Amino acid sequence: MSHLIAPSILTASFLELGKEIDMINKSEADWIHLDIMDGVFVPNLTFGFHVIRQMRKITDKPLDTHLMIVEPEKHLEEFRKSGVDKLTVHYEACPNLAETVRAIKSLGMSAGVAISPDTPTSVLADILPELDLVLNMTVHPGYGAQKFIKHSWEKIRQLRQMIDNSGSNAIIQIDGGVGLGNIGGLRDAGVDCFVVGNTIFASDDPYETITQLKSL
Ligand code: DX5
Ligand code: ZN
């Protein structure tokens, strides 16, 4: 499988969101990554169902939704109804992780679990066979345009081994600090899907940057 690119709209222009989505539609991007923040699990706040529903109307790309919220289990159905295809919850925010993952799948969405940079990969050992995606955060969740955390390299190698050894079908996604300079090495280390925000939206030609990120 060639690697996937999921542009994060966190640093896109929200005044021109329609145009930004249109650019992604025409590009080689595979998914659109939506960062949902609640000001509790992370210090920042973003957007909710109303914006997702509007985006759903103007794109056929899968909406890959990263919940940085406490009590995500309360909102799973509403995310599905808003048009979300892939839903990722944080390990650190889910007291009943297995139950939450099963609920996501029973609603017909792909299920992902994210771990923050200070959370060890070993916490995912039991749940791995049930997951479609593991999101290893490569920055502390909350803001775009941060620096890639170096110890992530080791965690990616560990996750690759854990998944290969367990026979899980989960893909490895990383999120934060990905750019043209490190994406090749990260692909070689075993990453399947790259969330990329600032590198795309702060570039002079976001469409062309997506092409470059895809063509390793
Ligand atoms: C951070 C978010 C990311 C972020 C991507 O909490 O989950 O999706 O926008 O980071 P950059 O901008 O570094 O690609
Ligand atoms: Zn994200």
Coordinates of C-alpha atoms and ligand atoms in Angstrom, one line a residue:
M1 CA 0.0 0.0 0.0
S2 CA 1.4 3.4 -0.9
H3 CA 1.3 5.9 2.0
L4 CA -1.7 8.0 2.7
I5 CA -1.8 11.8 3.1
A6 CA -4.5 13.3 5.3
P7 CA -4.3 17.2 5.3
S8 CA -5.3 18.6 8.6
I9 CA -7.4 21.7 8.1
L10 CA -6.4 23.1 11.6
T11 CA -4.1 25.7 10.0
A12 CA -6.2 26.2 6.9
S13 CA -8.1 29.5 6.4
F14 CA -11.5 29.1 8.0
L15 CA -12.7 32.2 6.2
E16 CA -12.2 30.4 3.0
L17 CA -12.9 26.8 4.1
G18 CA -14.9 26.0 1.0
K19 CA -11.9 26.9 -1.2
E20 CA -9.5 24.9 1.0
I21 CA -11.7 21.8 0.7
D22 CA -12.0 22.3 -3.0
M23 CA -8.2 22.4 -3.3
I24 CA -8.0 19.1 -1.3
N25 CA -10.7 17.6 -3.5
K26 CA -8.7 18.2 -6.6
S27 CA -5.4 17.1 -5.0
E28 CA -3.9 13.7 -4.4
A29 CA -4.8 13.8 -0.7
D30 CA -6.5 10.6 0.5
W31 CA -8.4 11.8 3.5
I32 CA -9.3 15.1 5.2
H33 CA -8.2 15.2 8.9
L34 CA -10.5 17.1 11.3
D35 CA -9.1 18.0 14.7
I36 CA -11.9 18.3 17.3
M37 CA -10.7 20.0 20.5
D38 CA -12.7 20.7 23.6
G39 CA -10.6 23.1 25.7
V40 CA -10.5 20.4 28.4
F41 CA -8.5 17.4 27.1
V42 CA -6.4 20.0 25.3
P43 CA -6.1 23.7 25.9
N44 CA -7.4 24.7 22.5
L45 CA -11.0 24.8 21.0
T46 CA -11.9 24.1 17.4
F47 CA -15.2 23.3 15.7
G48 CA -18.0 20.9 15.9
F49 CA -20.9 19.1 14.1
H50 CA -22.2 22.1 12.2
V51 CA -18.9 22.7 10.4
I52 CA -18.5 18.9 9.7
R53 CA -22.0 18.6 8.2
Q54 CA -21.2 21.5 5.9
M55 CA -17.9 20.0 4.8
R56 CA -19.5 16.7 4.2
K57 CA -21.7 18.3 1.5
I58 CA -18.7 19.5 -0.5
T59 CA -16.3 16.5 -0.4
D60 CA -16.3 12.8 -1.1
K61 CA -12.9 12.3 0.6
P62 CA -13.2 10.3 3.8
L63 CA -13.5 12.6 6.9
D64 CA -10.8 11.3 9.3
T65 CA -11.8 12.8 12.6
H66 CA -9.4 13.1 15.6
L67 CA -11.2 13.7 18.8
M68 CA -9.2 15.5 21.4
I69 CA -12.1 15.7 23.8
V70 CA -13.0 14.1 27.1
E71 CA -16.0 11.7 27.2
P72 CA -15.9 11.1 23.4
E73 CA -18.4 8.2 23.9
K74 CA -21.2 10.7 24.4
H75 CA -20.9 12.0 20.9
L76 CA -20.1 9.0 18.6
E77 CA -23.6 8.8 17.0
E78 CA -23.7 12.6 16.3
F79 CA -20.3 12.4 14.6
R80 CA -21.6 9.5 12.4
K81 CA -24.7 11.5 11.6
S82 CA -22.6 14.5 10.6
G83 CA -20.8 12.4 8.0
V84 CA -17.7 11.2 9.7
D85 CA -16.1 8.0 8.1
K86 CA -13.2 7.4 10.5
L87 CA -13.2 8.3 14.1
T88 CA -10.1 8.3 16.4
V89 CA -10.4 8.7 20.2
H90 CA -7.5 9.2 22.6
Y91 CA -6.4 6.4 24.9
E92 CA -5.9 9.0 27.7
A93 CA -9.6 10.2 27.4
C94 CA -11.3 6.8 27.4
P95 CA -11.9 4.9 30.7
N96 CA -13.7 2.1 28.7
L97 CA -11.6 2.0 25.6
A98 CA -12.7 -1.4 24.3
E99 CA -16.3 -0.5 24.7
T100 CA -15.8 2.9 22.9
V101 CA -14.0 1.2 20.0
R102 CA -16.8 -1.3 19.6
A103 CA -19.4 1.4 19.6
I104 CA -17.5 3.3 16.9
K105 CA -17.4 0.2 14.7
S106 CA -21.0 -0.7 15.3
L107 CA -22.0 2.7 14.0
G108 CA -20.2 1.9 10.7
M109 CA -17.1 4.0 11.2
S110 CA -13.4 2.9 11.1
A111 CA -12.0 2.9 14.6
G112 CA -8.8 4.5 15.6
V113 CA -7.0 5.0 18.9
A114 CA -4.5 7.8 19.5
I115 CA -1.7 8.0 22.0
S116 CA -0.1 11.2 23.1
P117 CA 3.7 11.5 23.0
D118 CA 4.3 10.6 26.7
T119 CA 2.0 7.5 26.5
P120 CA 3.9 4.2 25.9
T121 CA 2.9 2.0 22.9
S122 CA 2.5 -0.9 25.2
V123 CA -0.9 0.4 26.4
L124 CA -2.3 -0.6 23.0
A125 CA -1.3 -4.3 23.1
D126 CA -4.7 -5.7 24.0
I127 CA -6.8 -3.5 21.8
L128 CA -4.7 -3.7 18.7
P129 CA -6.5 -6.6 17.0
E130 CA -9.7 -4.6 17.1
L131 CA -8.4 -1.4 15.6
D132 CA -8.4 -0.1 12.1
L133 CA -5.9 2.7 12.9
V134 CA -3.4 3.6 15.5
L135 CA -2.5 7.3 15.7
N136 CA 0.8 8.0 17.3
M137 CA 1.0 11.7 18.1
T138 CA 4.3 13.2 17.1
V139 CA 3.6 16.5 18.9
H140 CA 1.7 17.2 22.0
P141 CA -2.0 17.5 20.9
G142 CA -3.6 20.9 20.9
Y143 CA -1.9 23.1 18.2
G144 CA -0.6 22.9 14.7
A145 CA 2.8 23.9 13.5
Q146 CA 4.8 22.3 16.3
K147 CA 8.2 20.6 16.1
F148 CA 8.3 16.8 15.5
I149 CA 9.2 15.0 18.8
K150 CA 12.3 12.9 18.3
H151 CA 11.5 10.0 20.5
S152 CA 8.6 9.3 18.2
W153 CA 10.9 7.4 15.9
E154 CA 11.4 4.7 18.5
K155 CA 7.6 4.5 19.2
I156 CA 6.9 4.1 15.5
R157 CA 9.3 1.2 15.2
Q158 CA 7.7 -0.4 18.3
L159 CA 4.2 0.0 16.8
R160 CA 5.3 -1.5 13.5
Q161 CA 6.6 -4.5 15.3
M162 CA 3.6 -4.9 17.6
I163 CA 1.2 -4.7 14.6
D164 CA 3.2 -7.1 12.4
N165 CA 3.6 -9.6 15.2
S166 CA -0.1 -9.5 16.3
G167 CA -1.5 -9.9 12.8
S168 CA -3.6 -6.7 13.4
N169 CA -4.8 -4.9 10.3
A170 CA -4.4 -1.5 11.9
I171 CA -2.6 1.1 9.9
I172 CA -0.1 3.5 11.6
Q173 CA -0.9 7.2 11.4
I174 CA 1.2 10.0 12.7
D175 CA 0.2 13.6 13.4
G176 CA 2.4 16.6 14.0
G177 CA 5.6 18.1 12.6
V178 CA 5.6 16.1 9.4
G179 CA 7.3 17.7 6.4
L180 CA 9.0 17.1 3.2
G181 CA 12.3 16.6 5.0
N182 CA 11.2 13.7 7.3
I183 CA 8.3 12.0 5.6
G184 CA 10.5 9.6 3.6
G185 CA 12.3 8.3 6.6
L186 CA 9.1 7.9 8.5
R187 CA 7.6 6.0 5.7
D188 CA 10.6 3.6 5.8
A189 CA 10.1 3.3 9.6
G190 CA 6.6 1.9 9.0
V191 CA 4.2 4.8 8.9
D192 CA 1.2 4.2 6.6
C193 CA -0.7 7.5 6.9
F194 CA 0.6 11.0 7.5
V195 CA -1.5 13.9 8.9
V196 CA 0.0 17.1 7.6
G197 CA -1.2 20.6 8.5
N198 CA 1.2 23.4 8.5
T199 CA 3.6 22.0 5.8
I200 CA 0.6 22.1 3.4
F201 CA -1.3 25.2 4.4
A202 CA 1.7 27.5 5.1
S203 CA 3.3 26.6 1.8
D204 CA 3.1 28.9 -1.3
D205 CA 1.3 26.1 -3.2
P206 CA -0.6 23.8 -1.0
Y207 CA -1.9 21.7 -3.9
E208 CA 1.7 21.1 -5.2
T209 CA 2.9 20.4 -1.6
I210 CA 0.4 17.5 -1.4
T211 CA 1.7 16.1 -4.7
Q212 CA 5.2 16.2 -3.3
L213 CA 4.2 14.6 0.0
K214 CA 2.5 11.8 -2.0
S215 CA 5.4 11.2 -4.4
L216 CA 8.1 9.8 -2.3
Ligands
DX5_1 C1 -2.4 18.7 16.7 C2 -3.3 18.2 15.6 C3 -2.7 18.0 14.2 C4 -2.0 19.2 13.6 C5 -1.0 18.7 12.6 O1 -3.1 18.5 17.9 O2 -3.8 16.9 15.9 O3 -3.6 17.4 13.3 O4 -2.8 20.1 12.9 O5 0.2 19.3 12.9 P1 1.1 20.1 11.8 O6 0.6 21.4 11.6 O7 2.4 20.0 12.5 O8 1.2 19.3 10.6
ZN2 ZN -4.9 15.6 14.5

